Coordinates of C-alpha atoms in Angstrom, one line a residue:
M1 CA -18.3 5.1 -61.1
A2 CA -15.4 4.1 -58.8
N3 CA -16.0 1.5 -56.1
F4 CA -14.1 2.9 -53.2
T5 CA -14.3 -0.2 -51.0
D6 CA -12.7 -2.1 -53.8
L7 CA -10.1 0.6 -54.3
L8 CA -9.3 0.5 -50.6
G9 CA -8.9 -3.3 -50.9
S10 CA -6.5 -2.8 -53.8
L11 CA -4.4 -0.3 -51.8
M12 CA -4.2 -2.7 -48.9
Q13 CA -3.0 -5.4 -51.2
A14 CA -0.5 -3.2 -53.0
G15 CA 0.9 -1.7 -49.8
M16 CA 1.7 2.0 -49.8
S17 CA 4.3 1.5 -47.1
D18 CA 6.7 -1.3 -46.2
S19 CA 5.4 -1.2 -42.6
R20 CA 1.7 -1.8 -43.6
S21 CA 1.8 -5.6 -43.0
T22 CA 3.6 -5.3 -39.7
R23 CA 1.2 -2.7 -38.4
I24 CA -1.9 -4.7 -39.4
T25 CA -0.3 -7.8 -37.9
N26 CA 0.3 -5.8 -34.7
A27 CA -3.4 -4.8 -34.7
F28 CA -4.6 -8.4 -35.0
G29 CA -1.9 -9.8 -32.7
G30 CA -2.4 -7.2 -30.0
S31 CA 1.2 -6.1 -29.7
G32 CA 1.7 -3.0 -27.6
S33 CA -0.3 -1.7 -24.7
G34 CA -3.1 -0.4 -26.9
G35 CA -4.4 -3.9 -27.4
G36 CA -5.5 -5.7 -30.5
L37 CA -8.7 -6.5 -32.3
N38 CA -9.2 -9.8 -30.5
D39 CA -11.2 -8.5 -27.4
L40 CA -12.2 -5.4 -29.3
L41 CA -14.3 -7.3 -31.9
G42 CA -15.7 -9.5 -29.2
S43 CA -16.9 -6.4 -27.3
L44 CA -18.4 -5.0 -30.5
G45 CA -20.1 -8.2 -31.2
Q46 CA -21.9 -8.1 -27.9
M47 CA -23.1 -4.5 -28.6
L48 CA -24.4 -5.6 -32.0
G49 CA -26.3 -8.5 -30.5
G50 CA -23.9 -11.1 -31.9
G51 CA -23.4 -13.0 -28.6
K52 CA -21.2 -13.2 -25.6
A53 CA -18.1 -11.1 -25.8
Q54 CA -15.3 -13.6 -25.2
T55 CA -11.9 -14.3 -26.6
S56 CA -9.5 -17.1 -26.5
G57 CA -7.6 -15.4 -23.7
G58 CA -10.7 -14.4 -21.7
G59 CA -9.7 -10.8 -21.6
N60 CA -11.6 -7.5 -21.9
L61 CA -11.4 -4.7 -24.4
G62 CA -7.8 -3.6 -25.0
S63 CA -6.1 -6.6 -23.3
G64 CA -4.7 -7.9 -26.5
G65 CA -4.7 -11.2 -28.3
N66 CA -3.5 -13.0 -31.3
L67 CA -4.7 -13.7 -34.9
G68 CA -6.3 -17.0 -34.1
G69 CA -8.1 -15.4 -31.2
V70 CA -9.3 -12.6 -33.4
I71 CA -10.9 -14.9 -35.9
G72 CA -12.4 -17.1 -33.1
S73 CA -13.8 -14.1 -31.4
V74 CA -15.4 -12.8 -34.6
L75 CA -16.9 -16.1 -35.3
E76 CA -18.3 -16.3 -31.8
S77 CA -19.5 -12.7 -31.3
L78 CA -20.5 -11.9 -34.9
G79 CA -21.2 -15.4 -36.1
S80 CA -24.1 -14.5 -38.3
N81 CA -22.1 -11.8 -40.2
K82 CA -20.1 -14.0 -42.5
A83 CA -19.1 -11.0 -44.6
V84 CA -17.2 -9.5 -41.7
V85 CA -15.5 -12.7 -40.9
G86 CA -14.6 -13.3 -44.6
G87 CA -13.4 -9.8 -45.0
L88 CA -11.1 -9.9 -42.0
G89 CA -9.7 -13.2 -43.2
A90 CA -9.2 -11.7 -46.7
L91 CA -7.4 -8.7 -45.2
V92 CA -5.1 -11.0 -43.2
G93 CA -4.4 -13.1 -46.3
A94 CA -3.7 -9.9 -48.3
V95 CA -1.1 -8.5 -45.9
L96 CA 0.5 -11.8 -44.9
G97 CA 0.2 -14.0 -47.9
G98 CA -0.5 -11.8 -50.9
G99 CA -4.3 -12.1 -50.8
G100 CA -4.7 -15.4 -52.6
S101 CA -8.0 -15.5 -54.4
A102 CA -9.7 -13.0 -52.2
T103 CA -11.6 -10.3 -54.0
R104 CA -10.7 -6.6 -53.6
G105 CA -14.2 -6.0 -52.2
A106 CA -13.6 -8.6 -49.4
I107 CA -10.3 -7.1 -48.5
G108 CA -11.7 -3.6 -48.6
G109 CA -14.6 -4.7 -46.4
G110 CA -12.2 -6.3 -44.0
S111 CA -10.1 -3.1 -44.0
L112 CA -13.1 -1.0 -43.2
A113 CA -14.2 -3.4 -40.4
M114 CA -10.7 -3.3 -38.9
L115 CA -10.4 0.5 -39.1
A116 CA -13.9 1.0 -37.7
S117 CA -13.2 -1.4 -34.8
L118 CA -9.9 0.3 -34.0
A119 CA -11.6 3.8 -34.1
F120 CA -14.4 2.6 -31.8
A121 CA -11.9 1.2 -29.3
A122 CA -9.7 4.3 -29.4
L123 CA -12.7 6.6 -28.7
K124 CA -13.9 4.4 -25.9
N125 CA -10.4 4.5 -24.5
A126 CA -10.8 8.3 -24.3
G127 CA -14.1 8.0 -22.4
Q128 CA -16.4 8.7 -25.4
Q129 CA -19.4 6.6 -26.4
P130 CA -19.2 6.1 -30.2
P131 CA -22.1 4.3 -32.0
P132 CA -21.5 0.7 -33.0
P133 CA -19.7 0.8 -36.4
A134 CA -22.0 0.2 -39.3
A135 CA -19.1 -1.6 -41.1
L136 CA -19.5 -4.5 -38.7
M137 CA -23.3 -4.8 -39.1
E138 CA -24.9 -7.4 -41.3
D139 CA -28.3 -5.8 -41.9
R140 CA -27.6 -2.3 -43.1
T141 CA -29.8 0.3 -44.6
P142 CA -29.1 1.8 -48.1
Q143 CA -28.2 5.0 -46.3
Q144 CA -25.7 3.2 -44.2
N145 CA -24.2 1.5 -47.2
Q146 CA -23.8 4.8 -49.0
R147 CA -22.2 6.3 -45.9
I148 CA -19.7 3.4 -45.7
E149 CA -18.8 3.9 -49.4
E150 CA -18.3 7.6 -48.8
D151 CA -16.1 6.9 -45.8
A152 CA -14.1 4.4 -47.9
M153 CA -13.4 7.3 -50.4
T154 CA -12.3 9.5 -47.6
I155 CA -10.0 6.9 -46.2
V156 CA -8.4 6.3 -49.6
K157 CA -7.9 10.1 -49.9
A158 CA -6.3 10.1 -46.4
M159 CA -3.8 7.4 -47.3
I160 CA -2.8 9.1 -50.5
N161 CA -2.6 12.5 -48.7
A162 CA -0.3 11.0 -46.0
A163 CA 2.0 9.6 -48.7
K164 CA 2.7 13.3 -49.7
A165 CA 3.6 14.3 -46.2
D166 CA 7.3 14.6 -46.8
G167 CA 7.1 16.1 -50.2
Q168 CA 5.7 14.9 -53.6
I169 CA 5.5 11.2 -54.0
D170 CA 8.4 9.8 -56.0
D171 CA 7.6 8.9 -59.6
K172 CA 9.1 5.5 -59.2
E173 CA 7.0 4.8 -56.2
V174 CA 3.9 5.9 -58.1
V175 CA 4.7 3.5 -60.9
K176 CA 5.3 0.7 -58.4
I177 CA 2.0 1.3 -56.6
T178 CA 0.0 1.8 -59.8
G179 CA 1.5 -1.4 -61.3
K180 CA 0.4 -3.4 -58.2
L181 CA -3.1 -1.8 -58.3
N182 CA -3.5 -2.7 -62.0
E183 CA -2.6 -6.3 -61.1
N184 CA -5.4 -6.2 -58.6
G185 CA -8.0 -5.4 -61.3
L186 CA -8.4 -1.6 -61.0
T187 CA -11.2 -0.2 -63.1
D188 CA -10.7 2.8 -65.4
E189 CA -12.7 5.0 -63.0
E190 CA -10.7 3.9 -60.0
R191 CA -7.4 4.4 -61.9
E192 CA -8.5 7.9 -62.9
F193 CA -9.4 8.7 -59.3
F194 CA -6.2 7.4 -57.9
T195 CA -4.1 9.2 -60.5
A196 CA -5.9 12.5 -60.0
E197 CA -5.5 12.3 -56.2
I198 CA -1.8 11.4 -56.5
N199 CA -1.3 14.5 -58.6
Q200 CA -3.2 16.9 -56.3
P201 CA -1.2 18.9 -53.8
L202 CA -1.4 17.9 -50.2
D203 CA -4.8 19.0 -48.8
L204 CA -4.7 18.7 -45.0
Q205 CA -7.6 21.1 -44.3
G206 CA -9.9 19.4 -46.8
L207 CA -9.3 16.1 -45.2
I208 CA -9.9 17.5 -41.8
A209 CA -13.2 19.1 -43.0
S210 CA -14.4 15.7 -44.3
A211 CA -14.6 14.3 -40.8
R212 CA -16.1 17.4 -39.1
H213 CA -18.5 16.3 -36.3
R214 CA -17.7 12.6 -37.0
P215 CA -15.0 11.5 -34.4
E216 CA -15.3 7.9 -35.5
L217 CA -14.3 8.8 -39.1
A218 CA -11.6 11.1 -37.8
A219 CA -10.0 8.2 -35.9
Q220 CA -10.2 6.0 -39.0
I221 CA -8.5 8.6 -41.0
Y222 CA -5.7 8.8 -38.5
A223 CA -5.3 5.0 -38.4
A224 CA -5.4 4.7 -42.2
S225 CA -2.7 7.4 -42.5
L226 CA -0.4 5.4 -40.3
L227 CA -0.8 2.4 -42.7
A228 CA 0.3 4.5 -45.6
I229 CA 3.6 5.9 -44.4
E230 CA 6.7 4.7 -42.5
V231 CA 6.7 7.7 -40.0
D232 CA 10.4 7.9 -40.2
T233 CA 10.9 11.6 -41.1
D234 CA 10.3 14.8 -39.3
A235 CA 7.9 15.9 -42.0
E236 CA 5.7 12.8 -41.6
R237 CA 5.7 13.2 -37.8
Q238 CA 4.7 16.8 -38.1
Y239 CA 2.0 15.9 -40.6
L240 CA 0.5 13.4 -38.2
Q241 CA 0.6 15.8 -35.3
A242 CA -1.2 18.4 -37.4
L243 CA -3.7 15.8 -38.6
A244 CA -4.5 14.6 -35.1
S245 CA -4.8 18.2 -33.9
G246 CA -7.0 19.2 -36.8
L247 CA -9.2 16.2 -36.4
Q248 CA -9.5 17.0 -32.7
L249 CA -8.7 13.5 -31.6
P250 CA -8.2 13.0 -27.9
P251 CA -4.6 12.3 -27.0
Q252 CA -5.7 9.0 -25.5
S253 CA -7.2 8.0 -28.8
V254 CA -4.1 8.9 -30.7
A255 CA -1.9 7.0 -28.3
Y256 CA -4.3 3.9 -28.5
I257 CA -4.2 3.8 -32.3
E258 CA -0.4 4.2 -32.4
S259 CA 0.2 1.6 -29.8
T260 CA -2.2 -0.9 -31.4
L261 CA -0.5 -0.5 -34.8
G262 CA 2.9 -0.6 -33.2
V263 CA 4.0 2.9 -34.2
A264 CA 6.8 4.1 -32.0

């Protein structure tokens, strides 16, 4: 059986778009008015009982920060959850330095933590009260772990779906991505899943249905889609508009996600 958290980690390492590293760096660095993950993770840490929500800059949710502040904030606010800290560090290493010796699972876990945090902040920015993300919790129930793995599968599907937005994915690009995935230790089951999804026609409605009544997953789907494409064609922009509309994301949440990732 495919491990979708691992597969997500492999996709983040491989990079489905050239802008992926820049956008993740923007999220951690706080470029743009949407803020970054610095104060965001501190705020989440307080909600989860991790400690006082502070950052190196002393700001509040959405005020921005930098990579050092993010890691420091996580250590302070979620100090007992070493898996989250390690996963975020692995993600940063993957996008900025090739990942080093970090495991796919750690990078995937960090990716889920980042996306869940960004979704939480985006919904809060629209006046909603989303539940604390399970991806940032240390003590999770088996049911929560199963839901997280299911969400990872949906996020992987969202990234692959977005890559088809301006037409069928170029064969050379498929070979390039698949080659990088194989270097990252893809299992046979994961390779079969990825290949099957790549060859499926674009399924916007199916993706939208997978997040019905779950705005926090909807926001993660939108954010992950932005990490998979350049957003430099009319077809991609129209796809994202249709995706946001179908997911019923508040305009404020869409703007927050785009600003945090540095998408013009």
